[in-house]
Short mmCIF file of C-alpha atoms and ligand atoms in Angstrom, two decimals:
data_model
loop_
_atom_site.label_atom_id
_atom_site.label_comp_id
_atom_site.label_asym_id
_atom_site.label_seq_id
_atom_site.Cartn_x
_atom_site.Cartn_y
_atom_site.Cartn_z
CA MET A 1 16.64 33.75 -14.85
CA LYS A 2 15.77 33.24 -11.29
CA LYS A 3 16.54 29.85 -9.48
CA LEU A 4 13.69 27.54 -8.21
CA TYR A 5 14.85 24.36 -5.71
CA VAL A 6 12.36 21.86 -5.33
CA LYS A 7 12.73 19.58 -2.81
CA THR A 8 10.39 16.03 -2.99
CA TYR A 9 9.19 14.15 -0.33
CA GLY A 10 7.34 10.78 -0.22
CA CYS A 11 5.18 8.89 -3.16
CA GLN A 12 5.53 9.37 -6.49
CA MET A 13 2.47 11.57 -6.97
CA ASN A 14 4.67 14.08 -5.06
CA VAL A 15 7.20 13.43 -7.94
CA TYR A 16 4.44 14.27 -10.57
CA ASP A 17 3.47 17.22 -8.63
CA SER A 18 6.80 18.50 -8.25
CA ALA A 19 7.30 18.34 -12.27
CA ARG A 20 4.23 20.34 -12.65
CA MET A 21 5.16 22.91 -10.24
CA ALA A 22 8.28 23.42 -11.73
CA GLU A 23 6.53 23.76 -15.17
CA LEU A 24 4.29 26.27 -13.77
CA LEU A 25 6.94 28.76 -12.75
CA ALA A 26 9.21 28.48 -15.94
CA PRO A 27 7.00 31.03 -17.86
CA ILE A 28 7.52 33.53 -14.97
CA GLY A 29 10.80 33.29 -15.04
CA TYR A 30 12.18 30.46 -12.77
CA GLY A 31 15.00 27.97 -14.08
CA PRO A 32 15.76 24.52 -11.74
CA THR A 33 18.91 24.30 -9.64
CA ASP A 34 19.83 21.26 -7.32
CA VAL A 35 21.29 23.74 -4.64
CA ALA A 36 19.26 25.47 -2.36
CA GLU A 37 22.19 27.87 -1.49
CA GLU A 38 21.62 29.21 -4.89
CA ALA A 39 18.00 29.52 -4.97
CA ASP A 40 15.75 32.33 -5.20
CA MET A 41 12.59 30.38 -4.22
CA VAL A 42 12.38 26.86 -2.44
CA ILE A 43 9.46 24.71 -2.86
CA LEU A 44 9.59 21.87 0.04
CA ASN A 45 6.79 19.15 -1.55
CA THR A 46 5.85 17.31 1.28
CA CYS A 47 4.57 14.10 2.95
CA HIS A 48 2.25 13.52 5.92
CA ILE A 49 1.86 9.90 5.59
CA ARG A 50 3.95 9.05 8.69
CA GLU A 51 5.27 11.57 11.48
CA LYS A 52 9.09 10.91 10.41
CA ALA A 53 8.35 12.26 7.03
CA ALA A 54 6.39 15.29 8.28
CA GLU A 55 9.31 16.17 10.74
CA LYS A 56 11.79 16.01 8.26
CA VAL A 57 10.18 19.23 6.87
CA TYR A 58 10.74 21.30 9.97
CA SER A 59 14.36 20.67 10.02
CA GLU A 60 14.85 21.32 6.51
CA LEU A 61 13.16 24.74 7.10
CA GLY A 62 15.49 25.16 9.90
CA ARG A 63 18.37 24.80 7.49
CA LEU A 64 16.52 27.47 4.63
CA LYS A 65 16.20 29.88 7.33
CA LYS A 66 19.78 30.22 7.86
CA ILE A 67 19.91 31.21 4.16
CA LYS A 68 16.99 33.44 4.26
CA ASP A 69 18.61 35.48 6.92
CA GLY A 70 21.55 36.50 4.87
CA ARG A 71 19.28 37.35 1.87
CA PRO A 72 15.91 37.25 0.07
CA LEU A 73 14.27 33.83 -0.31
CA THR A 74 10.88 32.75 -1.12
CA ILE A 75 10.37 29.67 0.74
CA ALA A 76 6.75 27.44 -0.38
CA VAL A 77 5.73 24.38 1.50
CA ALA A 78 3.34 22.37 -0.64
CA GLY A 79 1.96 18.84 -0.59
CA CYS A 80 -0.01 17.10 2.09
CA VAL A 81 1.81 18.89 5.10
CA ALA A 82 0.71 22.15 3.63
CA GLN A 83 -2.82 20.58 3.38
CA ALA A 84 -2.92 19.28 6.91
CA GLU A 85 -1.25 21.80 8.80
CA GLY A 86 -2.13 24.75 6.96
CA ALA A 87 -1.69 27.89 8.79
CA GLU A 88 0.09 26.22 11.73
CA ILE A 89 3.25 26.10 9.29
CA VAL A 90 3.67 29.79 9.53
CA ALA A 91 2.97 29.83 13.12
CA ARG A 92 5.90 27.52 13.85
CA ALA A 93 8.09 28.53 11.15
CA PRO A 94 7.31 32.26 9.88
CA GLN A 95 10.07 32.22 7.56
CA VAL A 96 7.73 30.09 5.00
CA ASP A 97 5.95 32.73 2.76
CA ILE A 98 3.88 30.45 1.28
CA VAL A 99 1.60 27.47 1.94
CA VAL A 100 -0.14 25.54 -0.92
CA GLY A 101 -1.85 22.33 -0.74
CA PRO A 102 -2.05 19.22 -3.45
CA GLN A 103 -5.11 20.58 -5.00
CA SER A 104 -3.99 24.28 -5.03
CA TYR A 105 -0.53 24.34 -6.72
CA HIS A 106 -1.86 25.63 -10.11
CA ARG A 107 -2.49 29.03 -8.06
CA LEU A 108 1.56 29.32 -7.35
CA PRO A 109 2.19 32.09 -10.00
CA GLU A 110 -0.71 34.35 -8.42
CA MET A 111 0.45 33.72 -4.93
CA ILE A 112 4.28 34.73 -5.53
CA ALA A 113 2.62 37.96 -7.40
CA LYS A 114 0.35 38.72 -3.96
CA ILE A 115 3.13 38.36 -1.67
CA ALA A 116 5.36 40.41 -4.16
CA ARG A 117 2.84 42.97 -4.37
CA GLU A 118 1.82 43.36 -0.40
CA GLY A 119 4.18 40.89 1.73
CA GLY A 120 3.18 38.92 4.03
CA HIS A 121 2.12 35.33 3.83
CA ALA A 122 -0.08 33.43 1.28
CA LEU A 123 -1.97 30.27 1.82
CA GLU A 124 -4.23 27.95 -0.21
CA THR A 125 -5.70 24.67 0.80
CA GLU A 126 -8.91 24.31 -1.29
CA PHE A 127 -10.04 21.20 -2.98
CA PRO A 128 -10.75 22.37 -6.68
CA ALA A 129 -9.33 19.24 -8.02
CA LEU A 130 -11.23 19.96 -11.59
CA GLU A 131 -9.44 23.01 -11.66
CA LYS A 132 -6.31 22.58 -11.30
CA PHE A 133 -6.09 19.79 -14.20
CA ASP A 134 -7.51 22.31 -16.46
CA ALA A 135 -5.03 24.90 -15.21
CA LEU A 136 -1.71 22.79 -15.74
CA PRO A 137 0.57 23.85 -18.62
CA LYS A 138 0.05 21.17 -21.60
CA ASP A 139 3.92 21.02 -23.00
CA GLY A 140 6.65 20.94 -19.86
CA SER A 141 10.59 20.69 -20.08
CA PRO A 142 11.87 17.50 -21.91
CA ALA A 143 11.16 14.46 -20.36
CA GLY A 144 13.09 11.28 -19.94
CA VAL A 145 12.27 7.84 -20.98
CA THR A 146 9.61 6.96 -18.08
CA ALA A 147 6.92 9.38 -16.79
CA PHE A 148 4.46 9.55 -14.24
CA LEU A 149 0.88 10.55 -15.43
CA THR A 150 -1.34 11.00 -12.63
CA VAL A 151 -5.28 10.04 -13.57
CA GLN A 152 -6.72 9.46 -10.35
CA GLU A 153 -6.35 11.44 -7.01
CA GLY A 154 -7.76 11.08 -3.34
CA CYS A 155 -9.27 8.44 -1.60
CA ASP A 156 -12.82 7.33 -0.06
CA LYS A 157 -11.62 4.44 1.59
CA PHE A 158 -11.07 5.95 5.01
CA CYS A 159 -8.36 3.30 6.22
CA THR A 160 -8.20 4.10 9.77
CA PHE A 161 -4.40 4.80 10.13
CA CYS A 162 -4.24 6.97 7.10
CA VAL A 163 -3.95 10.69 6.56
CA VAL A 164 -4.87 10.55 2.71
CA PRO A 165 -8.37 10.97 2.55
CA TYR A 166 -7.88 14.12 4.53
CA THR A 167 -4.97 15.63 2.67
CA ARG A 168 -5.75 14.55 -0.85
CA GLY A 169 -9.32 14.41 -0.59
CA ALA A 170 -12.46 12.66 -1.98
CA GLU A 171 -11.53 10.45 -4.97
CA TYR A 172 -11.52 12.25 -8.30
CA SER A 173 -10.86 10.80 -11.61
CA ARG A 174 -9.27 12.46 -14.87
CA THR A 175 -11.13 12.22 -17.99
CA VAL A 176 -9.87 9.86 -20.84
CA LEU A 177 -9.55 12.39 -23.49
CA GLN A 178 -7.45 14.37 -20.84
CA ILE A 179 -5.07 11.67 -19.88
CA GLU A 180 -4.89 10.31 -23.50
CA ASP A 181 -3.83 13.59 -24.69
CA GLU A 182 -1.18 13.86 -21.94
CA ALA A 183 0.15 10.66 -22.73
CA ARG A 184 0.47 11.56 -26.35
CA ARG A 185 2.47 14.28 -25.78
CA LEU A 186 4.76 12.46 -23.26
CA VAL A 187 5.16 10.25 -26.06
CA ALA A 188 5.99 12.53 -28.46
CA ARG A 189 8.83 13.84 -26.18
CA GLY A 190 10.35 10.92 -26.02
CA VAL A 191 8.80 8.95 -23.33
CA ARG A 192 8.41 5.25 -23.93
CA GLU A 193 7.16 3.95 -20.31
CA ILE A 194 4.13 5.62 -18.26
CA THR A 195 3.28 4.94 -14.90
CA LEU A 196 -0.51 5.69 -14.40
CA LEU A 197 -0.58 7.24 -10.67
CA GLY A 198 -3.40 7.26 -8.29
CA GLN A 199 -3.61 6.96 -4.41
CA ASN A 200 -6.43 4.30 -5.38
CA VAL A 201 -5.89 3.99 -9.11
CA ASN A 202 -7.49 0.91 -9.43
CA ALA A 203 -10.49 2.64 -8.54
CA TYR A 204 -10.55 4.88 -11.61
CA ARG A 205 -13.86 5.81 -13.13
CA GLY A 206 -13.03 8.57 -15.46
CA GLU A 207 -15.32 9.73 -18.03
CA GLY A 208 -14.93 7.68 -21.66
CA LEU A 209 -14.73 8.74 -25.00
CA ASP A 210 -18.38 7.86 -25.26
CA GLY A 211 -19.51 10.03 -21.91
CA GLN A 212 -19.61 6.88 -19.79
CA PRO A 213 -17.39 6.07 -16.86
CA TRP A 214 -14.48 3.84 -18.11
CA SER A 215 -12.43 1.58 -15.76
CA LEU A 216 -8.92 1.57 -15.37
CA ALA A 217 -8.93 -1.50 -17.33
CA ARG A 218 -10.62 0.36 -20.33
CA LEU A 219 -8.01 3.45 -19.84
CA LEU A 220 -5.04 0.80 -20.33
CA ASP A 221 -6.20 -0.51 -23.39
CA ARG A 222 -6.81 2.69 -24.64
CA LEU A 223 -3.38 4.03 -23.94
CA ALA A 224 -1.42 0.65 -25.09
CA ARG A 225 -2.74 1.80 -28.86
CA ILE A 226 -0.48 4.85 -28.76
CA ASP A 227 2.22 4.37 -31.05
CA GLY A 228 5.65 4.28 -29.62
CA LEU A 229 4.31 3.74 -25.85
CA ALA A 230 5.89 0.57 -25.08
CA ARG A 231 4.91 0.01 -21.73
CA LEU A 232 2.24 0.84 -18.89
CA ARG A 233 2.45 0.52 -15.22
CA TYR A 234 -0.07 1.82 -12.65
CA THR A 235 0.06 2.48 -8.72
CA THR A 236 -1.38 2.31 -6.21
CA SER A 237 -4.10 -0.07 -5.88
CA HIS A 238 -6.22 -1.42 -3.26
CA PRO A 239 -7.15 -5.10 -3.21
CA ARG A 240 -10.94 -4.31 -3.17
CA ASP A 241 -10.88 -2.57 -6.45
CA MET A 242 -8.98 -5.32 -8.28
CA ALA A 243 -12.08 -5.70 -11.16
CA ASP A 244 -12.15 -8.77 -13.62
CA ASP A 245 -11.46 -6.87 -16.31
CA LEU A 246 -8.15 -5.39 -14.77
CA ILE A 247 -7.40 -8.74 -13.75
CA ALA A 248 -7.78 -10.38 -17.42
CA ALA A 249 -5.82 -7.05 -18.52
CA HIS A 250 -2.52 -8.35 -17.24
CA GLY A 251 -3.00 -11.28 -19.51
CA ASP A 252 -4.88 -9.38 -22.60
CA ASN A 253 -2.51 -6.07 -22.65
CA PRO A 254 0.75 -6.74 -23.86
CA ALA A 255 1.96 -3.30 -22.79
CA LEU A 256 0.70 -3.93 -19.36
CA MET A 257 3.99 -4.91 -17.17
CA PRO A 258 3.78 -7.92 -14.74
CA TYR A 259 4.40 -6.05 -12.17
CA LEU A 260 1.76 -4.92 -9.41
CA HIS A 261 1.77 -3.36 -6.30
CA LEU A 262 -0.80 -4.33 -4.19
CA PRO A 263 -0.51 -3.21 -0.49
CA VAL A 264 -2.34 -5.70 2.07
CA GLN A 265 -0.91 -4.00 5.36
CA SER A 266 -1.72 -7.42 7.22
CA GLY A 267 -2.29 -10.89 7.53
CA SER A 268 -4.60 -10.99 10.17
CA ASP A 269 -8.78 -10.54 9.86
CA ALA A 270 -8.78 -8.90 13.13
CA ILE A 271 -6.33 -6.22 12.38
CA LEU A 272 -7.57 -6.08 8.83
CA ASP A 273 -11.19 -5.12 9.98
CA ALA A 274 -9.68 -2.86 12.62
CA MET A 275 -7.90 -1.06 9.64
CA ASN A 276 -11.11 -0.92 7.91
CA ARG A 277 -9.56 -2.69 4.89
CA GLN A 278 -12.94 -4.16 3.83
CA HIS A 279 -11.13 -7.42 3.04
CA ARG A 280 -10.12 -10.90 4.81
CA ALA A 281 -6.83 -12.28 4.44
CA GLU A 282 -8.40 -15.12 2.60
CA ASP A 283 -9.92 -12.75 0.06
CA TYR A 284 -6.43 -11.06 -0.62
CA LEU A 285 -5.08 -14.72 -1.14
CA ARG A 286 -7.36 -15.87 -3.68
CA LEU A 287 -7.17 -12.44 -5.40
CA VAL A 288 -3.33 -12.84 -5.73
CA GLU A 289 -4.16 -16.77 -7.27
CA ARG A 290 -6.70 -15.19 -9.95
CA ILE A 291 -3.90 -12.54 -10.91
CA ARG A 292 -1.50 -15.22 -11.11
CA SER A 293 -3.59 -17.53 -13.37
CA ALA A 294 -4.12 -14.38 -15.46
CA ARG A 295 -0.50 -13.82 -15.91
CA PRO A 296 1.58 -16.43 -14.32
CA ASP A 297 4.91 -14.46 -14.54
CA ILE A 298 3.85 -11.14 -12.38
CA ALA A 299 5.63 -10.03 -9.67
CA LEU A 300 3.77 -8.66 -6.52
CA THR A 301 4.93 -5.97 -4.07
CA SER A 302 3.18 -4.84 -0.99
CA ASP A 303 2.89 -2.17 1.63
CA PHE A 304 2.86 -3.51 5.62
CA ILE A 305 2.45 -1.50 8.99
CA VAL A 306 3.41 -3.50 11.94
CA GLY A 307 2.27 -2.19 15.57
CA PHE A 308 -1.04 -1.14 14.51
CA PRO A 309 -3.00 -0.32 17.56
CA GLY A 310 -4.03 -3.97 19.45
CA GLU A 311 -2.05 -6.07 17.19
CA SER A 312 -0.84 -9.32 18.91
CA ASP A 313 1.93 -11.57 18.58
CA LYS A 314 -0.62 -13.86 16.95
CA ASP A 315 -2.01 -11.41 14.65
CA PHE A 316 1.84 -10.25 13.55
CA GLU A 317 2.48 -14.22 13.01
CA ALA A 318 -0.68 -13.99 10.82
CA THR A 319 0.97 -11.62 8.73
CA LEU A 320 4.45 -13.22 8.29
CA GLN A 321 2.35 -16.50 7.31
CA LEU A 322 0.80 -14.22 4.55
CA VAL A 323 4.15 -13.21 3.37
CA ARG A 324 5.15 -16.82 3.11
CA ASP A 325 2.04 -18.09 1.53
CA VAL A 326 2.16 -15.07 -1.41
CA ARG A 327 6.17 -14.96 -2.13
CA TYR A 328 6.86 -11.06 -2.89
CA ALA A 329 9.39 -9.65 -5.22
CA SER A 330 9.51 -7.13 -2.75
CA ALA A 331 7.81 -5.17 -0.32
CA PHE A 332 8.04 -1.91 2.16
CA SER A 333 7.03 -2.28 5.79
CA PHE A 334 6.23 0.35 8.14
CA LYS A 335 5.94 0.89 11.95
CA TYR A 336 2.24 2.02 12.73
CA SER A 337 2.58 5.77 13.05
CA GLN A 338 -0.10 7.96 15.09
CA ARG A 339 -1.42 10.28 12.77
CA PRO A 340 -3.55 13.49 14.29
CA GLY A 341 -7.22 13.24 12.97
CA THR A 342 -7.04 9.53 12.00
CA PRO A 343 -9.43 7.05 13.98
CA ALA A 344 -6.49 4.54 15.11
CA ALA A 345 -4.30 7.07 16.34
CA ALA A 346 -6.96 7.38 19.31
CA ALA A 347 -7.28 4.02 20.02
CA ARG A 348 -6.34 2.59 23.41
CA LYS A 349 -3.98 -0.48 22.79
CA GLN A 350 -1.36 1.38 20.82
CA ILE A 351 2.00 -0.93 20.82
CA PRO A 352 5.16 -0.19 22.61
CA ASP A 353 8.15 0.89 20.34
CA ASP A 354 10.02 -1.94 21.14
CA VAL A 355 7.79 -4.50 19.92
CA LYS A 356 7.30 -2.51 16.94
CA ASP A 357 10.85 -2.62 16.38
CA THR A 358 11.53 -6.54 16.89
CA ARG A 359 8.11 -7.02 14.55
CA LEU A 360 9.44 -4.92 11.88
CA GLN A 361 13.02 -6.45 12.26
CA ALA A 362 11.47 -10.15 11.83
CA LEU A 363 8.95 -9.10 8.88
CA ASN A 364 12.21 -7.40 7.22
CA ALA A 365 14.36 -10.59 7.36
CA LEU A 366 11.59 -12.65 5.62
CA LEU A 367 10.97 -9.89 2.85
CA LEU A 368 14.75 -9.32 1.94
CA ALA A 369 15.01 -13.32 1.76
CA GLN A 370 12.02 -13.37 -0.57
CA GLN A 371 13.44 -10.19 -2.69
CA ASP A 372 16.78 -12.18 -2.99
CA ALA A 373 14.82 -15.24 -3.97
CA PHE A 374 13.14 -13.22 -6.64
CA LYS A 375 16.13 -11.69 -7.71
CA GLN A 376 18.22 -14.98 -7.94
CA SER A 377 15.27 -16.76 -10.04
CA CYS A 378 15.77 -13.79 -12.52
CA THR A 379 19.27 -15.29 -13.73
CA GLY A 380 19.34 -16.82 -16.97
CA ARG A 381 16.01 -15.36 -18.15
CA ARG A 382 15.67 -13.35 -21.28
CA MET A 383 13.92 -9.82 -20.65
CA ASP A 384 12.98 -7.03 -22.27
CA VAL A 385 15.25 -3.91 -21.10
CA LEU A 386 13.97 -0.35 -21.49
CA PHE A 387 17.56 1.66 -21.54
CA GLU A 388 17.18 4.84 -19.86
CA LYS A 389 20.72 6.18 -19.52
CA PRO A 390 24.27 5.39 -20.00
CA GLY A 391 26.21 3.52 -17.29
CA ARG A 392 29.44 4.39 -15.76
CA LYS A 393 31.42 2.10 -17.97
CA ALA A 394 32.20 3.20 -21.32
CA GLY A 395 29.66 1.73 -24.00
CA GLN A 396 27.26 0.56 -21.14
CA ALA A 397 23.72 1.56 -20.59
CA VAL A 398 21.16 0.94 -17.78
CA GLY A 399 17.82 0.32 -18.04
CA ARG A 400 14.80 -1.44 -16.34
CA SER A 401 13.42 -4.98 -16.55
CA PRO A 402 9.89 -5.54 -16.58
CA TYR A 403 10.00 -6.04 -13.08
CA LEU A 404 11.32 -2.41 -12.22
CA GLN A 405 14.75 -3.92 -11.65
CA SER A 406 17.81 -2.10 -12.85
CA VAL A 407 19.78 -3.77 -15.62
CA HIS A 408 23.24 -2.95 -16.72
CA VAL A 409 24.15 -4.12 -19.96
CA ASP A 410 27.87 -3.60 -21.97
CA GLY A 411 27.71 -2.46 -25.59
CA ALA A 412 24.30 -1.15 -25.27
CA ASP A 413 24.82 2.45 -25.13
CA HIS A 414 23.58 2.91 -28.78
CA LEU A 415 20.00 1.87 -27.74
CA ILE A 416 19.06 4.59 -24.95
CA GLY A 417 15.34 5.25 -25.39
CA GLN A 418 14.80 1.86 -27.01
CA MET A 419 13.67 -1.62 -25.55
CA ALA A 420 15.81 -4.83 -26.34
CA GLN A 421 16.24 -8.34 -25.36
CA VAL A 422 18.92 -9.34 -23.16
CA THR A 423 19.60 -12.70 -20.91
CA ILE A 424 20.08 -11.77 -17.40
CA ASP A 425 23.44 -13.11 -16.06
CA GLY A 426 24.57 -11.55 -12.86
CA VAL A 427 22.92 -10.15 -9.85
CA TYR A 428 24.36 -7.43 -7.87
CA PRO A 429 23.08 -5.69 -4.52
CA ASN A 430 21.01 -3.17 -6.07
CA SER A 431 20.70 -4.30 -9.80
CA LEU A 432 21.40 -7.12 -12.64
CA LYS A 433 23.78 -7.33 -14.93
CA GLY A 434 22.45 -8.59 -18.50
CA THR A 435 23.78 -9.50 -21.74
CA LEU A 436 22.31 -7.96 -25.24
CA LEU A 437 20.73 -10.96 -27.26
CA ARG A 438 22.52 -11.25 -30.50
CA GLN A 439 20.27 -11.19 -33.81
CA LYS A 440 20.45 -14.90 -34.55
CA GLU A 441 19.27 -15.81 -30.89
CA LEU A 442 16.80 -13.24 -31.56
CA ALA A 443 15.23 -15.32 -34.37
CA HIS A 444 14.54 -18.36 -31.99
N1 LIG B 501 1.79 4.62 10.07
C1 LIG B 501 2.34 3.86 8.98
N2 LIG B 501 2.51 3.38 7.97
C2 LIG B 501 1.38 4.09 7.09
N3 LIG B 501 1.10 4.18 5.89
C3 LIG B 501 0.16 4.92 5.80
N4 LIG B 501 -0.27 5.42 6.80
C4 LIG B 501 0.67 4.88 7.74
C5 LIG B 501 0.67 4.91 9.46
N5 LIG B 501 -0.09 6.26 9.80
C6 LIG B 501 2.10 3.21 5.10
C7 LIG B 501 0.99 2.26 4.21
C8 LIG B 501 0.74 2.48 3.10
C9 LIG B 501 2.22 3.35 2.77
C10 LIG B 501 2.10 3.97 1.45
O1 LIG B 501 2.29 4.10 4.07
O2 LIG B 501 1.52 0.94 4.47
O3 LIG B 501 0.31 1.39 2.17
FE1 LIG B 502 -4.77 5.31 2.66
FE2 LIG B 502 -6.44 3.25 2.67
FE3 LIG B 502 -7.08 5.19 0.75
FE4 LIG B 502 -4.49 3.61 0.79
S1 LIG B 502 -6.72 2.92 0.53
S2 LIG B 502 -4.78 6.06 0.61
S3 LIG B 502 -4.04 3.32 2.83
S4 LIG B 502 -6.95 5.63 3.31
#
C-alpha cells in the first residue's frame, strides 16, 4: 500500500474536496498518512483567497523538495492556487509533478498514470463541473458524525476583491437527486449532521425531482425527511440571495440549525458599492430583522474586510456601527489583500498596512466582546448536543451545540453519535461545559 499525505488549506469546500481526492486514490492503492516524511504522494489542496494563504503553499513546497531530493515522491498541487497559477507553479517549483484545479481533480488517477508512464508534468485546469461530480466515487471511507456535502460551486457575483469567480468558475448546482443520494449514503455510514456547501450556497438552483429548478429551502426540506439525519446547516450565503422561503425555513424546518453565516464585509454604503456587493447596510439590517423574526434564537456570524481601497475612517466607523447593531455570535475579519486579476487590486486608493492593522485590531476587539457576550448568554440554557467523540477525561464526551460550540459533558461517552439535551453550566475559552438532563427533567 502506498501512502498519501493530503494537506488542506482554506475553506470547508477544500476539506470536502480533499476527502474526495483521498477516496479517488484509494482504489489505485493509496492509503492515508498524517506524516509527509512517510508519504509516496503529497497533495497540497490550496487556497488563493488572500496573499498569505497562497504564499504558504510555496514554503510547504520548499519543505517537500528536501524530502524529494532523497527519494521518489509525487507532489500534486490542487485547489485554487493550482487553478489561478497553473503552469507558473511548475516554473517556480519544478519539484511539482501535478497541477490540478478544483473542477478537474477527478482526473487525478489518469494524471498519476501518465507521469508514471511518460515522466514529466501533468496539468489540468479546465472547468468540467458536471463531469466531476459524476466521476467521483459513490462510497468512501467511514464517515464521522458530521459531514460536508457540496451542493453548489462557483460564483457569479464578482465582488471586486474576490478571486472565487475566477478560481471556482461560474455558479453550478448539483441536482436534488444526486445530493439526496449522497446524503442518504452519508447517513447510512453514521452521519447525523450535514453541512451543505457552496461558495454562494443560497443561490442554489438545482434540478428538482419534478425537473424544475428547486431553491435551497426546498432542498433543505427534502433532506430533512431523511430518517436518521438530525441536523442541517448550509454555508456560505450572500445577503442578496436570502429568499423568502429560505428565511421561512429557519422557522419551519426543525432540522435546520439556528446558526447562519451571512457575510456583510463592510457597513459603509460607499464601500459596499465599490465592492459590488449589490446591497446597502440598511438592506442587511432589515434582512437580519426578518431572519430574527422567523427564528428569534438564531446566531449570526459574518466576514469582514478592513482597509478595502478608499475606505475612510468614516467608512470604517460605519462597519463598527453595523456590528454594534447586529450583535454577532462570532465573526472573521481580514485585512484587504490585493489579488491578481481582481478589479479592486488595480484601484489607486490602496490603504497603508498600518492603517489596516489599527482597524483590524479595533474591529476584532468589538467582535471578541460580542463573541464573549454570546457565549456567556448560553449559560443556564438547555441545548441539544450532538456527541461526536470521547473527551480527555474518562466517561466524558464532546459534542456540538446548535451554535457549533464544542460542549464537554461528563458521563456521556455512551452517547457518541447521538443527540441529548444538556444544561450549559460552564464557559471555557474555546468551549462550553454541559450537564446531561436526567430523564425526569426531560419530561418537563
Ligand atoms: N482580501 C481580504 N479578504 C478577502 N476575502 C475574500 N477576498 C479577500 C481579499 N481579497 C474574505 C471575505 C470572504 C472570506 C471568505 O474571505 O471576507 O467572505
Ligand atoms: Fe467572492 Fe463575492 Fe462570490 Fe463570495 S459572493 S465568493 S465574496 S465574489
